[in-house]
mmCIF file of C-alpha atoms and ligand atoms in Angstrom:
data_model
loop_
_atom_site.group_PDB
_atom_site.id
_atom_site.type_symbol
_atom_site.label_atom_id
_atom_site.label_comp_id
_atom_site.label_asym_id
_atom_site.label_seq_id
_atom_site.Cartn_x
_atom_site.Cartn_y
_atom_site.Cartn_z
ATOM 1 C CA UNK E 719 -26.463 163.096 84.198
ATOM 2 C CA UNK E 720 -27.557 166.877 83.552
ATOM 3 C CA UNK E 721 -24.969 169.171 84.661
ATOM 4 C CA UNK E 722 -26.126 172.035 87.353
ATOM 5 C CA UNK E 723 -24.931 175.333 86.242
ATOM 6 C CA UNK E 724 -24.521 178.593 88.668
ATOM 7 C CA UNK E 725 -25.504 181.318 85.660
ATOM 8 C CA UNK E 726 -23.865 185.227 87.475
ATOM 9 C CA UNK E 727 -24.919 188.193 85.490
ATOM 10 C CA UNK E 728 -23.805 191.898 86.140
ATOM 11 C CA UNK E 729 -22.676 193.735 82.823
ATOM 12 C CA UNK E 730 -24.660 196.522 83.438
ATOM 13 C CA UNK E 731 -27.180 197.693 86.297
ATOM 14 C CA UNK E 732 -28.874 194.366 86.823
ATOM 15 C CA UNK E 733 -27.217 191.817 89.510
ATOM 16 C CA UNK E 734 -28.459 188.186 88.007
ATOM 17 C CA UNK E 735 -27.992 184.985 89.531
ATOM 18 C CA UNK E 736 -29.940 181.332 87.751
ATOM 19 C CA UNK E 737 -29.618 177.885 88.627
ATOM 20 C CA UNK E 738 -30.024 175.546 85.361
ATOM 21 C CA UNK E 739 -30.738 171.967 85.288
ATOM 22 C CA UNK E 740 -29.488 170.556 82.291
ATOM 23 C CA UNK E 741 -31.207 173.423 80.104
ATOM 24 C CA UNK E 742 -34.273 173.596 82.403
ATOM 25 C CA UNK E 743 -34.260 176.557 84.597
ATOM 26 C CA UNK E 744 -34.329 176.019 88.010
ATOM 27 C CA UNK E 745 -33.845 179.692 89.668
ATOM 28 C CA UNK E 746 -33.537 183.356 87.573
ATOM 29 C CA UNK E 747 -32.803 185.797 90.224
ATOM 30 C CA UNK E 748 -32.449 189.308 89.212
ATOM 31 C CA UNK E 749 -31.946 192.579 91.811
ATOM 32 C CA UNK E 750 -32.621 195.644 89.400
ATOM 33 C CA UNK E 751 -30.695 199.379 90.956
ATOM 34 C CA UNK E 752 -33.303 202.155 91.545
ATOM 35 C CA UNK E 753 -30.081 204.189 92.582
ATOM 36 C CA UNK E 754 -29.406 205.282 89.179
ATOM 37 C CA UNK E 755 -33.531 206.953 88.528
ATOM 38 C CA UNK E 756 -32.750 210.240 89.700
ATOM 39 C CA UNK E 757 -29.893 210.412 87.035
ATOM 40 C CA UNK E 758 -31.800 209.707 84.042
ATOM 41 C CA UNK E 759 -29.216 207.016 82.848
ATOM 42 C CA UNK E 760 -27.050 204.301 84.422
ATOM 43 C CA UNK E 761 -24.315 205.965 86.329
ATOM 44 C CA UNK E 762 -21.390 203.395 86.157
ATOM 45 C CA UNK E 763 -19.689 203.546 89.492
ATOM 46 C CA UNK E 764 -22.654 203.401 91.498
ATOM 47 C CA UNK E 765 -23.543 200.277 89.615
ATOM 48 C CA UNK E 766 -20.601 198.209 90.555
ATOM 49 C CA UNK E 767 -21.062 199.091 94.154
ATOM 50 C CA UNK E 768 -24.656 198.196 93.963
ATOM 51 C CA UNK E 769 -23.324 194.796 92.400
ATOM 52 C CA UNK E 770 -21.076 194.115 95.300
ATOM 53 C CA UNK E 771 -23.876 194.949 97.997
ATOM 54 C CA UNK E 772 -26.282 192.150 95.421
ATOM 55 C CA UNK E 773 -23.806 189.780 94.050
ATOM 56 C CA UNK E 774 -24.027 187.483 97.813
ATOM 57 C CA UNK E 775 -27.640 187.838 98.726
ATOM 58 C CA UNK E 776 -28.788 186.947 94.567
ATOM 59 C CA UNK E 777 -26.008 183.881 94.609
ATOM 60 C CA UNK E 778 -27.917 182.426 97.681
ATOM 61 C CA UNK E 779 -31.462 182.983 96.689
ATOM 62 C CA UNK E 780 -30.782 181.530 93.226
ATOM 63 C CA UNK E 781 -29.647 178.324 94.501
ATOM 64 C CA UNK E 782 -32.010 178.263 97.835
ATOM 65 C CA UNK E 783 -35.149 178.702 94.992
ATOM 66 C CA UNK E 784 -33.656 175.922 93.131
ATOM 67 C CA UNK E 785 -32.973 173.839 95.891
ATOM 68 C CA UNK E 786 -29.638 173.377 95.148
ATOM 69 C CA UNK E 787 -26.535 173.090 97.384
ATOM 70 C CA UNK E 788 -23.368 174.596 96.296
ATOM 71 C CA UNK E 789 -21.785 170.730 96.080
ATOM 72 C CA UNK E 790 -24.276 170.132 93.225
ATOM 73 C CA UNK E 791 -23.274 173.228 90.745
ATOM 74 C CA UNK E 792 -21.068 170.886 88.034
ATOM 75 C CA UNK E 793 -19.397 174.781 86.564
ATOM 76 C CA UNK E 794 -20.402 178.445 86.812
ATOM 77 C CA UNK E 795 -20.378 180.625 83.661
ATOM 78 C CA UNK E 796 -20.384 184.341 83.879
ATOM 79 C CA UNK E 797 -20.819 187.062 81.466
ATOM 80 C CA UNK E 798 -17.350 188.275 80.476
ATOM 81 C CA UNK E 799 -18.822 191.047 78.458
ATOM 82 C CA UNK E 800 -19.349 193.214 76.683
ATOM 83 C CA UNK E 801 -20.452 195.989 79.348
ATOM 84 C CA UNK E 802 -19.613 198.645 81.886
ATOM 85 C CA UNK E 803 -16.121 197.378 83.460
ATOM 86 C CA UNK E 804 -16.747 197.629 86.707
ATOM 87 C CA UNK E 805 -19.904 195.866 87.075
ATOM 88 C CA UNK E 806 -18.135 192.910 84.888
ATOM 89 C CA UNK E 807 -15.347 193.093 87.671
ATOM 90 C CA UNK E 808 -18.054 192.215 90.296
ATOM 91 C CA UNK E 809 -19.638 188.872 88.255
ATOM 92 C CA UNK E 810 -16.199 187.677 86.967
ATOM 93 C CA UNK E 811 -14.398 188.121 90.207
ATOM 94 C CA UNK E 812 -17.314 186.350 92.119
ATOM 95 C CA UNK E 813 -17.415 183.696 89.971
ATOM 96 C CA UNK E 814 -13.749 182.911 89.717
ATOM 97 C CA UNK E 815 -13.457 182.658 93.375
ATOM 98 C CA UNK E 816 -16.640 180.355 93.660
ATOM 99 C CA UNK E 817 -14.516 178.372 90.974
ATOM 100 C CA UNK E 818 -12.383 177.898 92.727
ATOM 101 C CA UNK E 819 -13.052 177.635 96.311
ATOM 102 C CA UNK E 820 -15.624 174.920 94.932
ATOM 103 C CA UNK E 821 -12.892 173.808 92.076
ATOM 104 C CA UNK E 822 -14.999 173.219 89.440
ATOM 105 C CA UNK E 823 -14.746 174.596 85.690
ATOM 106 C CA UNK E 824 -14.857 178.481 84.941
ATOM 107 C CA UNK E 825 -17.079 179.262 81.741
ATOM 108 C CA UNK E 826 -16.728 182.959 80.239
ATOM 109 C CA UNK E 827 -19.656 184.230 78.668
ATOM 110 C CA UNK E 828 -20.264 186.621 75.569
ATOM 111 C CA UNK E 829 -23.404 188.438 76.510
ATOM 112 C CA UNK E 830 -24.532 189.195 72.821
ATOM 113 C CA UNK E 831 -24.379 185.279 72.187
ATOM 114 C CA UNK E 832 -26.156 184.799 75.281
ATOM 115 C CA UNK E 833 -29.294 187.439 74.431
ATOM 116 C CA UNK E 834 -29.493 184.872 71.307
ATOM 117 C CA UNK E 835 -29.231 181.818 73.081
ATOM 118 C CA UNK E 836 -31.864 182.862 76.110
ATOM 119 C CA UNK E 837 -34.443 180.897 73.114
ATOM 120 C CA UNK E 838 -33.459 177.722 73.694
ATOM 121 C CA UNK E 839 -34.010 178.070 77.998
ATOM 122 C CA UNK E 840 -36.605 175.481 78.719
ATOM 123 C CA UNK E 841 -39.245 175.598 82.006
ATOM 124 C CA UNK E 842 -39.687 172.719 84.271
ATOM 125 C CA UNK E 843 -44.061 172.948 83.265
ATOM 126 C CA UNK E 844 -43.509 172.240 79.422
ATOM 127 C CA UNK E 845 -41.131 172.359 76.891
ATOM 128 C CA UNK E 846 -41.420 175.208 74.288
ATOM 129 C CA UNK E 847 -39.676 175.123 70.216
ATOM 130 C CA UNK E 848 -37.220 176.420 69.569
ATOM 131 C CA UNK E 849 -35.513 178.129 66.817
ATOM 132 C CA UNK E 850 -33.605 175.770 63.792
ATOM 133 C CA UNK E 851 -30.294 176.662 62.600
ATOM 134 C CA UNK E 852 -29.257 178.633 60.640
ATOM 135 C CA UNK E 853 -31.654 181.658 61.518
ATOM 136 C CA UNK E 854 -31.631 185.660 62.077
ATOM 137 C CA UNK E 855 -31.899 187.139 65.696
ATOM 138 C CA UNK E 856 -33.039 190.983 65.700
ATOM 139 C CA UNK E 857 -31.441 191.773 69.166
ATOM 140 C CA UNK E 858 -32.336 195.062 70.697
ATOM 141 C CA UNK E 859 -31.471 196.276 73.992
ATOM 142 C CA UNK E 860 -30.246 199.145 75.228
ATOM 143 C CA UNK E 861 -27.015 198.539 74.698
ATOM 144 C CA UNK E 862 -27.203 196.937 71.016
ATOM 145 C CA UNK E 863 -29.330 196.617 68.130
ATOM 146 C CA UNK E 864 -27.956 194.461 65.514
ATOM 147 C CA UNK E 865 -28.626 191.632 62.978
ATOM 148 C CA UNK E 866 -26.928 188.447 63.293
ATOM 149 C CA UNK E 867 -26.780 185.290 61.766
ATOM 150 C CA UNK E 868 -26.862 182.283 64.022
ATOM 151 C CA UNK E 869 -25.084 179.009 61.982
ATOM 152 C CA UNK E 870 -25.179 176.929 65.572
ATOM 153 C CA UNK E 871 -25.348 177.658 69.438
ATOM 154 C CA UNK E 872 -21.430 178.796 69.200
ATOM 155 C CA UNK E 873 -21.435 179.998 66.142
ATOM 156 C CA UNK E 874 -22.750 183.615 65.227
ATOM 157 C CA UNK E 875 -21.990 186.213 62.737
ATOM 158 C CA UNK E 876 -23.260 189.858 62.996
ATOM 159 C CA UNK E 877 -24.668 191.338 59.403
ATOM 160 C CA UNK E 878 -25.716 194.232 60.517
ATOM 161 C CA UNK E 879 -25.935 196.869 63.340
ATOM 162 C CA UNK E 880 -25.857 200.377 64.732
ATOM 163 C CA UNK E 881 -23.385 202.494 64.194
ATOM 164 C CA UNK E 882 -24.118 205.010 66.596
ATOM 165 C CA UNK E 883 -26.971 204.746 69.532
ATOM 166 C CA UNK E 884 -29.335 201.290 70.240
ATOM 167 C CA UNK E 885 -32.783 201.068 69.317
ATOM 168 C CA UNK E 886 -33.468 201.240 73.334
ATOM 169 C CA UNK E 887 -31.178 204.196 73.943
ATOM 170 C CA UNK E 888 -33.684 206.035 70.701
ATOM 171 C CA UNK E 889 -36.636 205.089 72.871
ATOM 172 C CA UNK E 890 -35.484 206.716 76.124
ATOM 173 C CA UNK E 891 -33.027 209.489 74.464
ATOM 174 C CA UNK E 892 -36.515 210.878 73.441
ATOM 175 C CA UNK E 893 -38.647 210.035 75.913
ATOM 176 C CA UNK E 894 -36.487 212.205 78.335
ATOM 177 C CA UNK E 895 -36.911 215.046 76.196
ATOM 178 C CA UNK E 896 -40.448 214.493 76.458
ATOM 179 C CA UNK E 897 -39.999 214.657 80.276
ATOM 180 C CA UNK E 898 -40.416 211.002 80.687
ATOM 181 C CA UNK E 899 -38.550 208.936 83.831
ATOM 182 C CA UNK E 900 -35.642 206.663 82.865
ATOM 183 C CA UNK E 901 -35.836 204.162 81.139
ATOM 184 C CA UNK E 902 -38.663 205.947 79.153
ATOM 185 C CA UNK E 903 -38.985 202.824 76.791
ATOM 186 C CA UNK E 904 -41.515 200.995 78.660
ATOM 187 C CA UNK E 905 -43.618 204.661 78.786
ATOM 188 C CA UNK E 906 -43.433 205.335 75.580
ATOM 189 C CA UNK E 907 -45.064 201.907 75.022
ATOM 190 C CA UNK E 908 -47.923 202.382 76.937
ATOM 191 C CA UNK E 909 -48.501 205.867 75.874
ATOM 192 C CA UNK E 910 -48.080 204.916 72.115
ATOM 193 C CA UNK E 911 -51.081 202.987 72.589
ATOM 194 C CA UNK E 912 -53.141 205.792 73.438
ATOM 195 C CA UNK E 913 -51.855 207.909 70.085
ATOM 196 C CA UNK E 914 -51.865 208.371 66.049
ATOM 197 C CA UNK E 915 -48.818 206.591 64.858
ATOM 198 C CA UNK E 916 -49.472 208.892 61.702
ATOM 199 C CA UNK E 917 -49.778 212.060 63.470
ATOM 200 C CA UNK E 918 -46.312 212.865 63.058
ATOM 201 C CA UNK E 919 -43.834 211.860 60.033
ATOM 202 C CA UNK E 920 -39.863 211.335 61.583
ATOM 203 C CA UNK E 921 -37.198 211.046 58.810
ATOM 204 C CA UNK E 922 -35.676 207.314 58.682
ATOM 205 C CA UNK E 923 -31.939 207.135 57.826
ATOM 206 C CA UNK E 924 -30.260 206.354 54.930
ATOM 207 C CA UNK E 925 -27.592 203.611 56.190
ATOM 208 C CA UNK E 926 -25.749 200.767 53.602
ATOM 209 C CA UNK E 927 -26.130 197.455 54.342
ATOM 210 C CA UNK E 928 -28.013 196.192 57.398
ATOM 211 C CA UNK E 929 -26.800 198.667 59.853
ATOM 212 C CA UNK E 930 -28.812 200.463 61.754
ATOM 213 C CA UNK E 931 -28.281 204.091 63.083
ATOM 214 C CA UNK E 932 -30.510 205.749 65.355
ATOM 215 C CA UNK E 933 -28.633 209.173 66.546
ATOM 216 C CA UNK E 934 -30.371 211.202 63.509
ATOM 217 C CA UNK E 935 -33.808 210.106 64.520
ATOM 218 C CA UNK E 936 -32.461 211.399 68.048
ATOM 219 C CA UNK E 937 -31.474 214.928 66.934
ATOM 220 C CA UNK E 938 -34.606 215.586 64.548
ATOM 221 C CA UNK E 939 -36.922 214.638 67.067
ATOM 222 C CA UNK E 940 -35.717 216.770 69.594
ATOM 223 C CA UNK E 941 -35.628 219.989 66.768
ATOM 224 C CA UNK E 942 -38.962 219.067 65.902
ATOM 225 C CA UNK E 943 -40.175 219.359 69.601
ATOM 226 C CA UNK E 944 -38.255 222.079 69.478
ATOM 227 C CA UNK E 945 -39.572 224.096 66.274
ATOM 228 C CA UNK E 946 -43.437 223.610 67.690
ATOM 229 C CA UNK E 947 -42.831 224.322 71.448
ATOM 230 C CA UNK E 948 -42.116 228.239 70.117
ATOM 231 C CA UNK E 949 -45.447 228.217 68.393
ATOM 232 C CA UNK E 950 -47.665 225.967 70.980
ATOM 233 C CA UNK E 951 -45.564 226.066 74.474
ATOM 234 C CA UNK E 952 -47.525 222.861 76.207
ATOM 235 C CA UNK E 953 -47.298 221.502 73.028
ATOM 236 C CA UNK E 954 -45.411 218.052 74.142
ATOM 237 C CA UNK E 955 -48.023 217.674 76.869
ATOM 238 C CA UNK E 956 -51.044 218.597 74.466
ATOM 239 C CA UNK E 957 -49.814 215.488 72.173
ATOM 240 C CA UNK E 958 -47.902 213.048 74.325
ATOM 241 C CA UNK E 959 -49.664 210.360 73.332
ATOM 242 C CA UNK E 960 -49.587 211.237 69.493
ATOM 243 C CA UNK E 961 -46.060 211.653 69.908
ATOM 244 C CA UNK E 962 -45.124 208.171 71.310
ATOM 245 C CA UNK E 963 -46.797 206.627 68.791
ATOM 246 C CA UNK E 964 -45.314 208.352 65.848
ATOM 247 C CA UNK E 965 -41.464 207.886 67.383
ATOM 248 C CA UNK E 966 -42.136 203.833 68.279
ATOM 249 C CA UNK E 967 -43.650 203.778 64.488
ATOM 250 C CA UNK E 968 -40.685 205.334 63.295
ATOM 251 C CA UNK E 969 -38.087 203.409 65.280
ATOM 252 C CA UNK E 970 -40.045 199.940 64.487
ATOM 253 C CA UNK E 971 -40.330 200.354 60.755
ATOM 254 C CA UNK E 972 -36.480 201.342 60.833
ATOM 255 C CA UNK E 973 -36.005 197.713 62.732
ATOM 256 C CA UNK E 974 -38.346 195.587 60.756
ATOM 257 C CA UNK E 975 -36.811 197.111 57.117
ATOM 258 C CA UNK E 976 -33.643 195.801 57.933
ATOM 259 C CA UNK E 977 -34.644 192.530 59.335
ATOM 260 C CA UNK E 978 -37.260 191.991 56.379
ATOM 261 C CA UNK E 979 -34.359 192.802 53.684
ATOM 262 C CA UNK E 980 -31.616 190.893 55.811
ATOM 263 C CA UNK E 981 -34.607 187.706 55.402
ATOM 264 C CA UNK E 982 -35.155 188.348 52.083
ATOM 265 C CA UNK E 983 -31.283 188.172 50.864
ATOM 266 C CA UNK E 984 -30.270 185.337 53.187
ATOM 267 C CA UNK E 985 -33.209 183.147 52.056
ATOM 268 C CA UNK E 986 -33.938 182.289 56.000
ATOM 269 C CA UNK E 987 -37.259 182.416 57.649
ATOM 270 C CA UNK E 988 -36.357 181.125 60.752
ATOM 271 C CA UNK E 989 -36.311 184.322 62.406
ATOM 272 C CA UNK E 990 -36.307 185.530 66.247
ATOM 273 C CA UNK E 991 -36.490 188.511 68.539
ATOM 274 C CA UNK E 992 -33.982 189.017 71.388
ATOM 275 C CA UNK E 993 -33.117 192.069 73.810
ATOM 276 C CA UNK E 994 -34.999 194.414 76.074
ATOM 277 C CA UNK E 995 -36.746 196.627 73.519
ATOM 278 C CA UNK E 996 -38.557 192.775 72.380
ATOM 279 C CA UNK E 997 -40.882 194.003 75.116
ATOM 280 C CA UNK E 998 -42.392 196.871 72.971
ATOM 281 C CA UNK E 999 -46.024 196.046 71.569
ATOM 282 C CA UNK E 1000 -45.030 197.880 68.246
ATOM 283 C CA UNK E 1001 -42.608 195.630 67.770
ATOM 284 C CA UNK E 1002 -43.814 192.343 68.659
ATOM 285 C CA UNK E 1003 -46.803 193.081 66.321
ATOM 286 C CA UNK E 1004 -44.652 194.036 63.288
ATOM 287 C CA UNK E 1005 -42.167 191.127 63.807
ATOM 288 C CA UNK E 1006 -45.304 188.175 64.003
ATOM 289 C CA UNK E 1007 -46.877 190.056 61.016
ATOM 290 C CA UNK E 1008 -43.405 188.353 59.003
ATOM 291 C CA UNK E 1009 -45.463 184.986 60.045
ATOM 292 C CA UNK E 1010 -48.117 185.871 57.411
ATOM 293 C CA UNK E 1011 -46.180 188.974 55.289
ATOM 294 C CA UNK E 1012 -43.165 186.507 54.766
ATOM 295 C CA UNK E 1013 -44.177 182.687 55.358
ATOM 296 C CA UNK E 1014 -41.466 183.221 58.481
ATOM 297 C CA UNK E 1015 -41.232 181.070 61.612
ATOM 298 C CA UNK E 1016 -40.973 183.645 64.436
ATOM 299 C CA UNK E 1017 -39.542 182.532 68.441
ATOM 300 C CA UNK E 1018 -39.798 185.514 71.158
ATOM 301 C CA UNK E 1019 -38.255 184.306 74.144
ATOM 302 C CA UNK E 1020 -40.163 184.916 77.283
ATOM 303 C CA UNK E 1021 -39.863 188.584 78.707
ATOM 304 C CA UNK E 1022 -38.340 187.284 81.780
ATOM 305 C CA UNK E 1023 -35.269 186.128 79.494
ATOM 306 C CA UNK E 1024 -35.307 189.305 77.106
ATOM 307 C CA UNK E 1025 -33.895 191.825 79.419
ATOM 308 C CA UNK E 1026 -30.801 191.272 81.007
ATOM 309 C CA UNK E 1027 -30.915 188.331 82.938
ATOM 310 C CA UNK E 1028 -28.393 185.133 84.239
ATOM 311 C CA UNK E 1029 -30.681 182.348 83.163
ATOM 312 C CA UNK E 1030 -29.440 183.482 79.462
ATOM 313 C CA UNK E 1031 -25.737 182.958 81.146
ATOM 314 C CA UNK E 1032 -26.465 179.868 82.358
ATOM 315 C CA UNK E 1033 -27.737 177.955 79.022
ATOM 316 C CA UNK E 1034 -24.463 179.232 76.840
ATOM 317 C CA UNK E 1035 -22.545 178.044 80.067
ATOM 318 C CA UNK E 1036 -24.412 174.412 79.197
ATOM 319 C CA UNK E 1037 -23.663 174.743 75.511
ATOM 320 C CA UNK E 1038 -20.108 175.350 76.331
ATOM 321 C CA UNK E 1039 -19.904 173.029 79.261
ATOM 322 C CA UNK E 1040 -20.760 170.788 76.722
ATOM 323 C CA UNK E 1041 -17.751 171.208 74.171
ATOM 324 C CA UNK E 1042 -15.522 171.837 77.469
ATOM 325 C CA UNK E 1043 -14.855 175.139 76.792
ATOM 326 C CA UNK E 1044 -13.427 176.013 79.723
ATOM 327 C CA UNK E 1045 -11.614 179.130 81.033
ATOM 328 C CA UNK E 1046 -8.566 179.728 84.027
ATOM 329 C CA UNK E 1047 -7.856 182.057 86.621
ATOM 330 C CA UNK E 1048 -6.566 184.496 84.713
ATOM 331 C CA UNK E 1049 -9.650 185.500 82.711
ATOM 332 C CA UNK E 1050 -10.425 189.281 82.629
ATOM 333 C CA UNK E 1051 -13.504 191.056 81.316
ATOM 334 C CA UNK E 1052 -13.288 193.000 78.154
ATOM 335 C CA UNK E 1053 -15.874 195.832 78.019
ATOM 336 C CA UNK E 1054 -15.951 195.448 74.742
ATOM 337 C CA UNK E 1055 -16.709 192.398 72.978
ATOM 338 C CA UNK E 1056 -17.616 191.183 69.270
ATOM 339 C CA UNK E 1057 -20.166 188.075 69.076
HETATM 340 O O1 KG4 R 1684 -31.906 194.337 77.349
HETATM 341 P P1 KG4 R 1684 -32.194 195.416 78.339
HETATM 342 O O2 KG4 R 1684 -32.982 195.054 79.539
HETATM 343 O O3 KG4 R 1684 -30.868 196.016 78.898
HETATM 344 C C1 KG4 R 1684 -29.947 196.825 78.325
HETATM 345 O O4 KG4 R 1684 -29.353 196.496 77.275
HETATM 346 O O5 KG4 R 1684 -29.716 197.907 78.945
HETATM 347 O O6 KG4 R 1684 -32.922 196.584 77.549
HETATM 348 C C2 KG4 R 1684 -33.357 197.733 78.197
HETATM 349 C C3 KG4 R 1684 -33.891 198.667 77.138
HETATM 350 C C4 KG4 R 1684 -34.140 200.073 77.650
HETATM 351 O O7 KG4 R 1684 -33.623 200.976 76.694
HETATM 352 C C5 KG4 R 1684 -35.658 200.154 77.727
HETATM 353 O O8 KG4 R 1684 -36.175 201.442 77.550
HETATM 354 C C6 KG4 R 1684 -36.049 199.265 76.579
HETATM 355 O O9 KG4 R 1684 -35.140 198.183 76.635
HETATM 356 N N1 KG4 R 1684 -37.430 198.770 76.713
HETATM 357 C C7 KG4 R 1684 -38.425 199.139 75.901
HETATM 358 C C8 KG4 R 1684 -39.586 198.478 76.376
HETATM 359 N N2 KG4 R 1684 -39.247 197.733 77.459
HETATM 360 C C9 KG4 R 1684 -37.918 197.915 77.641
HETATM 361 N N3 KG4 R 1684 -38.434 199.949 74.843
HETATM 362 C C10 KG4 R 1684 -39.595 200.132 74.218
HETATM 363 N N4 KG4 R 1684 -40.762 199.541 74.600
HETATM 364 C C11 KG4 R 1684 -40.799 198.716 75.667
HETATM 365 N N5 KG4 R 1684 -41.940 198.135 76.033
#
């Protein structure tokens, strides 16, 4: 019989909470923080005690929207990191006690692996393809932005990523100097579609490998706002839109040249899209261009499963459930984490 799996999420300001069904989802509950807005960035303490006020209500509503009683769940996987530590301590420490109050099997969870993984979550309406091993995951959040190699559902290597700031933290780093809301990704998106991409030329860096760094990109925008704003004072608001469009050109082309040279020496064209920043149109349209450009096979998962989310918990809980790779008590989350 399928195995029922109680998914928790919380590494960083999104309380998660799925219900899946062998790997059909039943139930992907997520409780976002507005709290943190008027910061302009994810404040960490505030997070964890927004976690604790989320964690009970999102546990129940997952399950009641699956229609499934706590005596079904066969094991409960939670994301063990990496993230901010004390919204970790909220999911792990929730999900050890339902462990064990209900005593069934603990199943740690690396987030990264499960970003890659969210592809192979199936829907009750149809099933969907899904990526064939081995094949290269561009994952881009806010938190990450990295190349890796997936051999099988355990078994990942990263070839490349940033060695400073995250593709997503580029987008809203520069969207806040623009006087854009946090997270100014999303913004920049829909403003970008309004502009020139070739208004404005950005500098791309010059990194070894397939790593990625975004800081400089960071720094020259904000001198080049800088530089014009003495000559033409409203001259952010006078082209906004021109602006967006230029940066998301700029930070796309930096993700696609390492993904299309990453393709190119690893011989795979199995390739798919994972993360948060998977959301941006710039993106999406560069990476299903490979389909034609490169004779690639591209997956996106859906957006519900891009951005941080426990349904993604709850399929690398199956895969592991699977191989019994189970964890004790004594588990602690590490804020930092490999793949
Ligand atoms: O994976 P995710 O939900 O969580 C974190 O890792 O924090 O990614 C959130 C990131 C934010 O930086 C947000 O600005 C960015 O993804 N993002 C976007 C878009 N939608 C979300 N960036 C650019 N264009 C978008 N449409």
């Amino acid at each position: 019989m399928n195995p029922i799996i109680l998914g928790i999420e919380s590494s960083c300001d999104d309380t998660s909470a799925a219900i899946i069904k062998g790997d059909v989802i039943l139930s992907n509950i997520i409780a976002g923080q507005k709290v943190h807005e008027e910061y302009g960035g994810v404040v960490p303490e505030l997070a964890s005690r927004a976690h604790q006020q989320n964690i009970i209500p999102v546990v129940h509503k997952a399950m009641k929207d699956a229609g499934v009683a706590p005596e079904e769940i066969s094991a409960v996987a939670f994301t063990r990191g990496p993230g901010l530590m004390g919204s970790l301590l909220v999911g792990t420490s929730f999900a050890k006690g339902f462990a064990l109050a209900r005593k069934i099997p603990l199943i740690e969870v690396n987030h990264l692996q499960a970003h890659v993984l969210a592809h192979y979550i199936q829907e009750r309406e149809e099933r969907h393809e899904t990526p064939k091993f081995p094949f290269l995951c561009l994952l881009v959040s806010g938190g990450n932005s990295q190349i890796v190699l997936v051999k099988d559902f355990l078994d990942m290597e990263i070839i490349g990523q940033t060695i400073d700031d995250a593709a997503g933290e580029a987008f809203d780093k520069c969207a806040k100097v623009m006087g854009l809301p946090y997270p100014g990704g999303p913004l920049v998106d829909k403003l970008a579609k309004e502009g020139n991409a070739d208004a404005f030329q950005f500098s791309k860096p010059r990194i070894a490998n397939f790593d990625y760094s975004f800081s400089g990109l960071k720094t020259s925008f904000l001198y080049f706002l800088r530089d014009h704003i003495k000559e033409e004072p409203d001259f952010v608001e006078n082209h906004k839109n021109d602006l967006c469009a230029s940066l998301q050109k700029t930070i796309v082309d930096i993700l696609m040249d390492k993904l299309v040279a990453a393709a190119k020496k690893t011989g795979i064209k199995e390739i798919a899209l994972a993360g948060g920043v998977s959301a941006n149109s710039g993106l999406r349209q560069a990476f299903l261009d490979g389909n034609e450009k490169y004779g690639w096979k591209t997956y996106i998962p859906k957006f519900a499963y891009t951005t941080d989310n426990a349904a993604m918990i709850a399929i690398t809980g199956l895969f592991k459930y699977q191989k019994q790779e189970f964890v004790g008590q004594e588990v602690a989350p590490y804020a930092r984490m490999g793949i």
